[in-house]
CSV table of C-alpha atoms and ligand atoms in Angstrom, one decimal:
chain,number,residue,atom,x,y,z
A,5,MET,CA,106.4,55.8,108.8
A,6,ASP,CA,106.9,58.6,106.4
A,7,LEU,CA,107.4,62.0,107.9
A,8,ASP,CA,104.8,63.7,105.7
A,9,ILE,CA,102.2,61.1,106.6
A,10,ILE,CA,102.9,61.6,110.3
A,11,TRP,CA,102.7,65.3,109.9
A,12,LYS,CA,99.4,65.1,108.0
A,13,GLU,CA,97.8,62.9,110.7
A,14,TYR,CA,99.2,65.0,113.5
A,15,TYR,CA,98.1,68.2,111.8
A,16,LYS,CA,94.6,66.8,111.3
A,17,TYR,CA,94.4,65.8,114.9
A,18,CYS,CA,95.6,69.3,116.1
A,19,MET,CA,93.0,70.9,113.9
A,20,GLU,CA,90.2,68.7,115.3
A,21,LYS,CA,91.2,69.6,118.8
A,22,MET,CA,92.5,73.1,118.5
A,23,GLY,CA,90.4,74.4,115.5
A,24,ALA,CA,87.3,74.7,117.6
A,25,GLU,CA,89.2,76.3,120.4
A,26,ASP,CA,90.8,79.0,118.3
A,27,LYS,CA,90.2,79.7,114.7
A,28,THR,CA,93.5,81.4,114.2
A,29,ALA,CA,95.4,78.2,115.1
A,30,GLU,CA,94.8,76.8,111.6
A,31,ILE,CA,96.5,79.7,109.9
A,32,TYR,CA,99.6,79.4,112.0
A,33,LEU,CA,99.8,75.7,111.8
A,34,GLN,CA,99.4,75.9,108.0
A,35,THR,CA,102.7,77.8,108.0
A,36,CYS,CA,104.6,74.8,109.6
A,37,MET,CA,106.4,72.3,107.5
A,38,PRO,CA,107.8,69.1,108.9
A,39,LEU,CA,111.6,68.8,108.8
A,40,SER,CA,112.4,65.6,110.8
A,41,LEU,CA,111.1,63.3,113.5
A,42,GLU,CA,113.9,61.7,115.4
A,43,GLU,CA,113.9,60.2,118.9
A,44,GLY,CA,110.5,61.6,119.7
A,45,VAL,CA,111.3,65.1,118.6
A,46,LEU,CA,109.4,66.5,115.7
A,47,VAL,CA,111.1,69.5,114.2
A,48,LEU,CA,108.9,71.9,112.3
A,49,ASP,CA,110.0,74.7,110.0
A,50,VAL,CA,107.9,77.9,110.6
A,51,ALA,CA,107.4,80.5,107.9
A,52,THR,CA,108.4,83.7,109.7
A,53,GLN,CA,109.7,85.0,113.0
A,54,PHE,CA,106.3,86.5,113.7
A,55,ALA,CA,104.5,83.2,113.1
A,56,MET,CA,107.1,81.5,115.3
A,57,ASP,CA,106.5,83.9,118.1
A,58,GLN,CA,102.7,83.4,117.8
A,59,ILE,CA,103.0,79.6,117.8
A,60,LYS,CA,105.4,79.6,120.8
A,61,SER,CA,103.2,81.9,122.9
A,62,ARG,CA,99.8,80.6,121.9
A,63,TYR,CA,99.9,77.0,120.7
A,64,LEU,CA,103.1,75.2,121.5
A,65,ALA,CA,102.0,73.9,124.9
A,66,ARG,CA,98.8,72.5,123.5
A,67,MET,CA,100.6,71.1,120.4
A,68,LYS,CA,102.9,69.2,122.7
A,69,GLU,CA,100.0,67.7,124.6
A,70,LEU,CA,98.4,66.6,121.4
A,71,LEU,CA,101.6,65.1,120.1
A,72,ILE,CA,101.8,62.9,123.1
A,73,GLU,CA,98.2,61.8,122.5
A,74,THR,CA,99.0,60.8,119.0
A,75,SER,CA,101.9,58.6,120.3
A,76,PHE,CA,104.2,59.8,117.4
A,77,GLY,CA,106.5,61.4,119.8
A,78,THR,CA,107.0,62.6,123.3
A,79,ASP,CA,108.4,66.1,122.8
A,80,ILE,CA,108.0,68.7,120.1
A,81,LYS,CA,110.6,71.2,119.1
A,82,LEU,CA,109.9,74.1,116.7
A,83,LYS,CA,112.5,75.5,114.5
A,84,ILE,CA,112.6,78.4,112.2
A,85,SER,CA,114.7,77.2,109.4
A,86,SER,CA,116.2,80.0,107.3
A,87,ASP,CA,118.3,77.5,105.5
A,88,GLN,CA,115.6,75.7,103.6
A,89,PRO,CA,114.9,77.8,100.6
A,90,GLU,CA,111.5,77.1,99.2
A,91,ALA,CA,109.3,78.6,96.5
A,92,THR,CA,106.1,77.1,95.4
A,93,LYS,CA,103.6,78.3,92.9
A,94,VAL,CA,100.2,77.9,94.4
A,95,GLN,CA,97.1,77.4,92.3
A,96,GLU,CA,94.4,80.0,92.7
A,97,PRO,CA,91.2,78.5,94.0
A,98,GLN,CA,88.8,78.5,91.0
A,99,PRO,CA,86.2,81.2,91.2
A,100,LYS,CA,82.7,79.8,91.2
A,101,ASN,CA,81.7,82.2,88.5
A,102,PRO,CA,84.5,82.5,86.0
A,103,GLN,CA,82.6,85.0,83.9
A,104,SER,CA,82.7,87.7,86.5
A,105,LYS,CA,86.0,89.3,85.6
A,106,PRO,CA,87.5,91.6,88.2
A,107,SER,CA,87.4,95.2,87.1
A,108,ALA,CA,90.1,97.7,87.8
A,109,GLY,CA,87.4,100.3,87.9
A,110,ARG,CA,85.0,101.1,90.8
A,111,ASN,CA,86.3,98.8,93.4
A,112,GLY,CA,89.9,99.9,92.8
A,113,LEU,CA,91.2,96.4,92.1
A,114,ASN,CA,94.1,95.7,89.8
A,115,PRO,CA,93.2,92.8,87.5
A,116,ASN,CA,96.8,91.4,87.6
A,117,TYR,CA,96.9,91.1,91.4
A,118,VAL,CA,95.2,87.7,91.8
A,119,PHE,CA,96.2,84.6,93.8
A,120,SER,CA,97.4,82.7,90.7
A,121,THR,CA,100.0,85.4,89.9
A,122,PHE,CA,101.3,85.4,93.5
A,123,VAL,CA,104.4,83.3,94.1
A,124,VAL,CA,104.5,81.7,97.5
A,125,GLY,CA,107.7,81.2,99.4
A,126,LYS,CA,108.9,80.9,103.0
A,127,SER,CA,108.7,84.7,103.5
A,128,ASN,CA,105.0,85.0,102.6
A,129,ARG,CA,103.6,81.6,103.3
A,130,LEU,CA,101.7,82.8,106.3
A,131,PRO,CA,100.1,86.0,104.9
A,132,HIS,CA,99.2,84.1,101.7
A,133,ALA,CA,97.5,81.3,103.7
A,134,ALA,CA,95.7,83.9,105.9
A,135,SER,CA,94.6,85.9,102.8
A,136,LEU,CA,93.1,82.7,101.3
A,137,ALA,CA,91.2,82.1,104.5
A,138,VAL,CA,89.9,85.6,104.5
A,139,ALA,CA,88.9,85.4,100.8
A,140,GLU,CA,87.1,82.1,101.5
A,141,SER,CA,85.1,83.4,104.4
A,142,PRO,CA,85.0,87.2,104.5
A,143,GLY,CA,83.8,88.8,107.7
A,144,ASN,CA,84.0,85.5,109.6
A,145,THR,CA,87.5,84.3,110.0
A,146,TYR,CA,90.0,87.1,110.6
A,147,ASN,CA,88.4,90.5,111.0
A,148,PRO,CA,90.1,92.8,110.7
A,149,PHE,CA,92.9,91.2,108.7
A,150,PHE,CA,96.1,93.3,109.2
A,151,ILE,CA,99.1,92.7,107.0
A,152,TRP,CA,102.3,94.6,107.4
A,153,GLY,CA,105.8,94.6,105.8
A,154,LYS,CA,108.3,96.8,104.0
A,155,VAL,CA,107.6,98.5,100.7
A,156,GLY,CA,107.2,96.4,97.5
A,157,LEU,CA,106.7,93.0,99.2
A,158,GLY,CA,103.3,92.1,98.0
A,159,LYS,CA,100.8,93.5,100.6
A,160,THR,CA,98.7,95.3,98.0
A,161,HIS,CA,98.9,92.3,95.7
A,162,LEU,CA,97.4,90.0,98.4
A,163,MET,CA,94.7,92.5,99.3
A,164,HIS,CA,93.6,92.8,95.7
A,165,ALA,CA,93.7,89.0,95.4
A,166,ILE,CA,91.4,88.6,98.3
A,167,GLY,CA,89.1,91.2,96.7
A,168,HIS,CA,89.0,89.4,93.4
A,169,HIS,CA,88.4,86.1,95.0
A,170,ILE,CA,85.4,87.4,96.9
A,171,ALA,CA,84.1,89.3,93.9
A,172,ALA,CA,84.4,86.2,91.8
A,173,THR,CA,82.5,84.0,94.2
A,174,ASN,CA,79.8,86.6,94.9
A,175,ASN,CA,78.8,89.1,92.3
A,176,ASN,CA,76.8,91.3,94.6
A,177,THR,CA,79.5,91.9,97.2
A,178,LYS,CA,80.4,95.5,97.6
A,179,ILE,CA,84.1,95.7,97.7
A,180,LEU,CA,86.3,98.8,97.9
A,181,TYR,CA,90.1,99.1,97.9
A,182,VAL,CA,91.5,102.5,98.7
A,183,SER,CA,94.8,103.8,99.9
A,184,ALA,CA,94.7,105.5,103.3
A,185,GLU,CA,95.6,108.7,101.4
A,186,LYS,CA,92.6,108.4,99.2
A,187,PHE,CA,90.4,107.8,102.2
A,188,THR,CA,91.8,111.0,103.8
A,189,ASN,CA,91.3,113.0,100.6
A,190,ASP,CA,87.8,111.8,100.2
A,191,LEU,CA,87.0,112.9,103.7
A,192,ILE,CA,88.6,116.3,103.1
A,193,THR,CA,86.5,116.7,99.9
A,194,ALA,CA,83.4,115.6,101.8
A,195,ILE,CA,84.0,118.2,104.5
A,196,ARG,CA,84.7,120.9,102.0
A,197,ASN,CA,81.6,120.1,99.9
A,198,ASN,CA,79.4,119.3,102.8
A,199,THR,CA,78.8,115.8,101.6
A,200,ASN,CA,79.6,113.9,104.8
A,201,GLN,CA,76.5,111.8,104.5
A,202,GLU,CA,77.5,110.6,101.0
A,203,PHE,CA,81.0,109.9,102.3
A,204,ARG,CA,79.7,107.8,105.2
A,205,ALA,CA,77.3,105.9,103.0
A,206,ARG,CA,80.0,105.1,100.6
A,207,TYR,CA,82.3,103.7,103.2
A,208,ARG,CA,79.9,102.2,105.7
A,209,GLU,CA,77.7,100.3,103.3
A,210,LEU,CA,80.4,98.1,102.0
A,211,ASP,CA,80.9,94.3,102.5
A,212,VAL,CA,84.6,94.5,102.2
A,213,LEU,CA,86.8,97.6,102.9
A,214,MET,CA,90.5,97.5,102.2
A,215,ILE,CA,92.7,100.3,103.4
A,216,ASP,CA,96.3,100.3,102.1
A,217,ASP,CA,99.2,102.0,103.9
A,218,VAL,CA,97.2,102.9,107.0
A,219,GLN,CA,100.3,104.5,108.5
A,220,PHE,CA,99.4,107.5,106.3
A,221,ILE,CA,96.6,108.5,108.8
A,222,ALA,CA,99.1,108.8,111.7
A,223,GLY,CA,98.7,112.2,113.2
A,224,LYS,CA,95.5,113.0,111.3
A,225,GLU,CA,93.0,113.1,114.0
A,226,GLN,CA,89.9,113.8,112.1
A,227,THR,CA,90.6,111.1,109.6
A,228,GLN,CA,91.2,108.6,112.4
A,229,GLU,CA,88.0,109.6,114.0
A,230,GLU,CA,86.1,109.0,110.8
A,231,PHE,CA,87.9,105.7,110.2
A,232,PHE,CA,87.2,104.6,113.8
A,233,TRP,CA,83.4,105.0,113.2
A,234,THR,CA,83.6,103.4,109.8
A,235,PHE,CA,85.5,100.5,111.3
A,236,ASN,CA,83.0,100.0,114.1
A,237,THR,CA,80.0,100.1,111.8
A,238,LEU,CA,81.5,97.6,109.4
A,239,HIS,CA,82.9,95.3,112.1
A,240,ASP,CA,79.6,95.3,114.0
A,241,ALA,CA,77.8,94.3,110.8
A,242,LYS,CA,80.4,91.5,110.3
A,243,LYS,CA,81.8,93.1,107.2
A,244,GLN,CA,85.4,92.3,106.3
A,245,ILE,CA,88.0,94.9,106.9
A,246,ILE,CA,91.5,94.5,105.5
A,247,ILE,CA,94.3,96.8,106.4
A,248,SER,CA,97.9,97.1,105.4
A,249,ALA,CA,100.8,99.1,106.8
A,250,ASP,CA,104.6,99.3,106.7
A,251,ARG,CA,104.9,98.1,110.4
A,252,PRO,CA,102.8,96.4,113.0
A,253,PRO,CA,99.9,98.3,114.6
A,254,LYS,CA,101.7,99.0,117.9
A,255,ASP,CA,104.7,100.6,116.1
A,256,ILE,CA,102.7,103.1,114.1
A,257,GLU,CA,103.2,106.3,116.1
A,258,GLY,CA,100.5,108.9,116.0
A,259,ILE,CA,97.6,106.5,115.8
A,260,ALA,CA,95.0,106.5,118.6
A,261,ASP,CA,95.2,103.6,121.0
A,262,ARG,CA,91.6,102.7,120.4
A,263,LEU,CA,92.3,102.2,116.7
A,264,VAL,CA,95.5,100.3,117.4
A,265,SER,CA,93.7,97.9,119.7
A,266,ARG,CA,91.0,97.4,117.0
A,267,PHE,CA,93.6,96.6,114.4
A,268,GLU,CA,94.8,93.8,116.7
A,269,TRP,CA,91.3,92.3,117.1
A,270,GLY,CA,91.6,89.9,114.2
A,271,LEU,CA,94.8,88.5,112.7
A,272,VAL,CA,98.0,90.6,112.4
A,273,THR,CA,100.5,89.0,110.0
A,274,ASP,CA,103.8,90.1,108.5
A,275,ILE,CA,105.3,89.7,105.0
A,276,GLN,CA,109.1,89.4,104.8
A,277,PRO,CA,111.6,90.0,102.0
A,278,PRO,CA,111.7,86.9,99.7
A,279,ASP,CA,114.7,84.6,99.8
A,280,LEU,CA,116.8,84.0,96.7
A,281,GLU,CA,114.7,81.0,95.4
A,282,THR,CA,111.5,82.9,95.8
A,283,ARG,CA,113.0,85.9,93.9
A,284,VAL,CA,114.0,83.6,91.1
A,285,ALA,CA,110.5,82.1,91.0
A,286,ILE,CA,108.9,85.6,91.0
A,287,LEU,CA,111.1,86.7,88.1
A,288,GLN,CA,110.2,83.5,86.2
A,289,LYS,CA,106.5,84.1,86.8
A,290,LYS,CA,106.7,87.8,85.7
A,291,ALA,CA,108.7,86.8,82.6
A,292,GLU,CA,106.1,84.2,81.8
A,293,MET,CA,103.2,86.6,82.4
A,294,LYS,CA,104.7,89.3,80.2
A,295,LYS,CA,105.7,86.8,77.6
A,296,TYR,CA,109.3,87.7,77.8
A,297,MET,CA,110.8,84.7,76.0
A,298,ASN,CA,114.3,83.4,76.2
A,299,ILE,CA,115.6,85.3,79.2
A,300,PRO,CA,118.6,83.2,80.1
A,301,GLU,CA,118.5,81.5,83.5
A,302,ASP,CA,121.8,83.0,84.6
A,303,VAL,CA,120.4,86.5,83.9
A,304,ILE,CA,117.3,85.7,86.0
A,305,MET,CA,119.7,84.5,88.8
A,306,PHE,CA,121.9,87.6,88.4
A,307,ILE,CA,118.9,89.9,88.9
A,308,ALA,CA,117.6,87.9,91.8
A,309,GLN,CA,121.0,88.0,93.5
A,310,ASN,CA,121.5,91.7,93.0
A,311,ILE,CA,118.0,93.1,93.8
A,312,PRO,CA,117.5,91.5,97.2
A,313,SER,CA,114.6,93.1,99.0
A,314,ASN,CA,112.0,94.8,96.9
A,315,ILE,CA,109.8,92.9,94.5
A,316,ARG,CA,108.7,96.0,92.7
A,317,GLU,CA,112.3,96.7,91.8
A,318,LEU,CA,112.9,93.1,90.9
A,319,GLU,CA,110.1,93.4,88.4
A,320,GLY,CA,111.3,96.8,87.2
A,321,SER,CA,114.8,95.3,86.5
A,322,LEU,CA,113.3,92.6,84.4
A,323,ASN,CA,111.3,95.1,82.4
A,324,ARG,CA,114.4,97.3,82.0
A,325,ILE,CA,116.7,94.7,80.6
A,326,VAL,CA,114.0,93.6,78.1
A,327,ALA,CA,113.5,97.2,77.0
A,328,CYS,CA,117.2,97.9,76.8
A,329,SER,CA,117.8,94.8,74.8
A,330,ASP,CA,115.0,95.8,72.3
A,331,LEU,CA,116.1,99.4,72.0
A,332,ASN,CA,119.8,98.6,71.6
A,333,HIS,CA,119.3,95.5,69.6
A,334,GLU,CA,121.7,93.7,72.0
A,335,PRO,CA,121.4,90.2,73.5
A,336,ILE,CA,120.3,89.7,77.1
A,337,ASN,CA,123.2,88.3,79.0
A,338,ILE,CA,124.9,89.0,82.3
A,339,GLU,CA,127.4,91.4,80.9
A,340,ASN,CA,124.7,93.6,79.3
A,341,ALA,CA,122.4,93.2,82.3
A,342,SER,CA,125.0,94.4,84.7
A,343,VAL,CA,125.4,97.6,82.6
A,344,TRP,CA,121.7,98.2,82.2
A,345,LEU,CA,121.0,97.7,85.9
A,346,LYS,CA,124.2,99.4,87.2
A,347,ASP,CA,122.4,102.2,89.0
A,348,LEU,CA,119.9,99.8,90.6
A,349,ILE,CA,122.6,97.4,91.7
A,350,LYS,CA,124.6,100.2,93.2
A,351,GLU,CA,121.5,101.4,95.1
A,352,HIS,CA,121.3,98.0,96.7
A,353,PRO,CA,124.2,97.5,98.9
A,354,LEU,CA,122.1,95.2,101.1
A,355,GLY,CA,123.7,96.9,104.0
A,356,THR,CA,127.0,96.1,102.2
A,357,VAL,CA,127.2,94.5,98.7
A,358,SER,CA,125.7,91.8,96.5
A,359,ILE,CA,126.9,88.3,96.0
A,360,GLY,CA,126.7,88.8,92.2
A,361,LEU,CA,129.2,91.7,92.4
A,362,ILE,CA,131.6,89.6,94.6
A,363,GLN,CA,131.4,86.8,92.1
A,364,GLN,CA,132.3,89.1,89.2
A,365,LEU,CA,135.2,90.7,91.1
A,366,THR,CA,136.5,87.3,92.2
A,367,ALA,CA,136.3,85.9,88.7
A,368,GLU,CA,138.2,88.9,87.4
A,369,SER,CA,140.8,88.7,90.1
A,370,PHE,CA,141.5,85.1,89.6
A,371,GLY,CA,141.3,85.3,85.8
A,372,PHE,CA,138.1,83.2,85.4
A,373,THR,CA,134.7,83.9,84.0
A,374,VAL,CA,131.7,84.0,86.4
A,375,GLU,CA,130.4,80.9,84.6
A,376,GLU,CA,133.6,79.0,85.5
A,377,LEU,CA,133.4,80.2,89.0
A,378,LEU,CA,129.9,78.9,89.3
A,379,SER,CA,130.6,75.7,87.4
A,380,LYS,CA,131.3,72.2,88.8
A,381,LYS,CA,134.9,72.3,87.6
A,382,ARG,CA,137.2,71.5,90.5
A,383,THR,CA,140.8,72.7,89.6
A,384,ALA,CA,142.7,73.9,92.7
A,385,ASP,CA,142.6,77.5,91.6
A,386,LEU,CA,138.9,77.5,90.8
A,387,ALA,CA,138.2,75.8,94.2
A,388,LEU,CA,140.3,78.5,95.9
A,389,ALA,CA,138.6,81.3,94.0
A,390,ARG,CA,135.1,80.0,94.9
A,391,GLN,CA,136.1,79.7,98.6
A,392,ALA,CA,137.5,83.2,98.6
A,393,ALA,CA,134.3,84.5,97.0
A,394,MET,CA,132.2,82.7,99.6
A,395,TYR,CA,134.3,84.1,102.4
A,396,VAL,CA,133.9,87.7,101.1
A,397,ALA,CA,130.2,87.1,100.6
A,398,ARG,CA,129.9,85.9,104.2
A,399,ASN,CA,131.7,88.9,105.5
A,400,LYS,CA,130.4,91.6,103.2
A,401,THR,CA,126.8,90.8,102.7
A,402,ASN,CA,123.9,90.0,105.0
A,403,GLU,CA,122.9,86.9,103.1
A,404,ALA,CA,122.2,83.7,105.0
A,405,LEU,CA,124.7,80.9,104.7
A,406,ILE,CA,122.3,78.9,102.5
A,407,GLN,CA,121.7,81.8,100.3
A,408,ILE,CA,125.4,82.1,99.7
A,409,ALA,CA,125.6,78.4,99.0
A,410,TYR,CA,122.8,78.6,96.6
A,411,ALA,CA,124.3,81.5,94.8
A,412,PHE,CA,127.3,79.2,94.1
A,413,ASN,CA,125.0,76.4,93.0
A,414,LYS,CA,125.6,74.5,96.2
A,415,LYS,CA,122.8,72.9,98.1
A,416,ASP,CA,124.5,72.7,101.5
A,417,HIS,CA,125.4,75.6,103.7
A,418,THR,CA,128.2,73.7,105.3
A,419,VAL,CA,130.2,74.2,102.1
A,420,VAL,CA,130.2,77.9,102.9
A,421,ILE,CA,131.2,77.3,106.5
A,422,HIS,CA,134.1,75.2,105.4
A,423,ALA,CA,135.2,77.8,102.8
A,424,CYS,CA,135.1,80.6,105.4
A,425,LYS,CA,137.2,78.6,107.9
A,426,LYS,CA,139.7,77.7,105.3
A,427,ILE,CA,140.2,81.2,103.8
A,428,ALA,CA,140.3,82.7,107.3
A,429,GLU,CA,143.2,80.4,108.1
A,430,LEU,CA,144.9,80.9,104.7
A,431,ILE,CA,144.8,84.7,105.0
A,432,LYS,CA,147.0,84.4,108.1
A,433,THR,CA,149.6,82.3,106.4
A,434,ASP,CA,149.4,82.8,102.6
A,435,LEU,CA,150.2,86.2,101.2
A,436,ARG,CA,148.8,85.4,97.8
A,437,VAL,CA,145.4,84.5,99.2
A,438,ARG,CA,145.4,87.6,101.4
A,439,SER,CA,146.1,89.9,98.5
A,440,PHE,CA,143.4,88.2,96.4
A,441,VAL,CA,140.9,88.7,99.1
A,442,ASP,CA,142.0,92.3,99.8
A,443,ASN,CA,141.8,93.1,96.1
A,444,ILE,CA,138.2,91.9,95.9
A,445,VAL,CA,137.2,93.7,99.1
A,446,ASN,CA,138.9,97.0,98.0
A,447,LYS,CA,136.9,97.0,94.8
A,448,LEU,CA,133.5,96.6,96.5
B,7,ATP,N1,105.0,86.9,95.9
B,7,ATP,C1,104.8,87.6,94.8
B,7,ATP,N2,104.6,87.0,93.7
B,7,ATP,C2,104.5,87.7,92.5
B,7,ATP,N3,104.5,89.1,92.5
B,7,ATP,C3,104.7,89.7,93.6
B,7,ATP,C4,104.9,89.0,94.9
B,7,ATP,N4,105.0,89.9,95.9
B,7,ATP,C5,105.0,91.1,95.3
B,7,ATP,N5,104.8,91.0,93.9
B,7,ATP,C6,104.8,92.1,93.0
B,7,ATP,O1,105.6,93.2,93.4
B,7,ATP,C7,105.0,94.4,93.1
B,7,ATP,C8,104.9,95.2,94.4
B,7,ATP,O2,103.9,94.6,95.2
B,7,ATP,P1,102.9,95.4,96.1
B,7,ATP,O3,102.5,96.6,95.4
B,7,ATP,O4,101.8,94.4,96.5
B,7,ATP,O5,103.8,95.7,97.4
B,7,ATP,P2,103.4,96.4,98.7
B,7,ATP,O6,103.9,95.6,99.8
B,7,ATP,O7,102.0,96.8,98.7
B,7,ATP,O8,104.3,97.8,98.6
B,7,ATP,P3,103.9,99.2,99.1
B,7,ATP,O9,104.1,99.2,100.6
B,7,ATP,O10,105.0,100.1,98.4
B,7,ATP,O11,102.5,99.6,98.7
B,7,ATP,C9,103.7,94.1,92.4
B,7,ATP,O12,103.9,94.2,91.1
B,7,ATP,C10,103.4,92.7,92.8
B,7,ATP,O13,102.6,92.0,91.9
């Protein structure tokens, strides 16, 4: 039987049995994707480490029991697969009332941050699925909904998307998105102007309250006190609370324990930096939205490879090359893009350096173009240059094997393993190879 069919049936069975026991189960199981079923072992790919931990500690035992009941297999093994790049564009659920356009005004929502403009990949599959669930059933499913991750990874985008979705399905819902800083400033103003009643009415009579960057209230006792009561009032009334932060609740120092424990009442989920494929998909999406026509694919790939961990900067880079091209009347190509983005690329050593830079230096060293290096041509020198570049990339970047393979237009990470072994051996015996590699490394 087909793996997908088995997974669908098994997933449905799990939901029938586990969904009633624990509503959160669905969100975590949604993040699983079937990889293989062999000799009674079903291997699942799980979106993030956080999801993996949750599944292992909360659901795995039950899932194993249920798998035996389905008679598809006798054992279940879960696997986080960081070597399966994936990026899917997900359709936004259609609002029931398409006329009710989200406004950037009173509720603080940015009209561009909707589900349909959010690109889903392995790094954000879980928060995306959870956000959809919250948007579908505010106040019921995950309350509070706490989403954390580093800067520029899409936390605000998802919060706004939830807000828009709720607003579109119910015109009368009172929704407010504020940064924690704004909440604090509003409170200070209320205290100064003696308008505490108005402040409380504003925040405590909402249907949906979203507080962004809640770590900002760390160490601010009065703000925390006020937020604590706001939280309790809303939560008691089954109103939806959505919170974002740059780290998980427990790791935010200077926040009162009673708040931390409340943050953990609902669903806590993390958003991770996107893998290469997702970065490419995001760039394509942004280019399409901004009607940037004719940006060559290799330039998109070049940006994605060189701006690895912040989507805001990824987007900024795209805008910059379009602006530079317009202003200078010069074509958009890798050569120009590398000049226009020089400072940004330098700022992004990824702990070390980017694969794009290694490819350029390798191509120069061996007397090829980057296009040739990435082509399918298989002359001995080109093959050696590619392997040397993969070896340097493996040793000088933090990219996963599959991401390196992908950067070289290869689908299989074993190509990189093979290249690394081969070059490591050659360096010991072949002076020419050693000096090529040294040359590349010295220029990084
Ligand atoms: N998966 C995605 N698909 C499309 N665009 C995305 C995605 N993730 C982030 N972005 C875009 O990246 C930019 C930064 O995202 P956002 O402001 O939501 O990040 P953040 O995690 O809230 O960062 P910060 O912690 O700095 O507030 C936005 O323009 C957003 O639209």
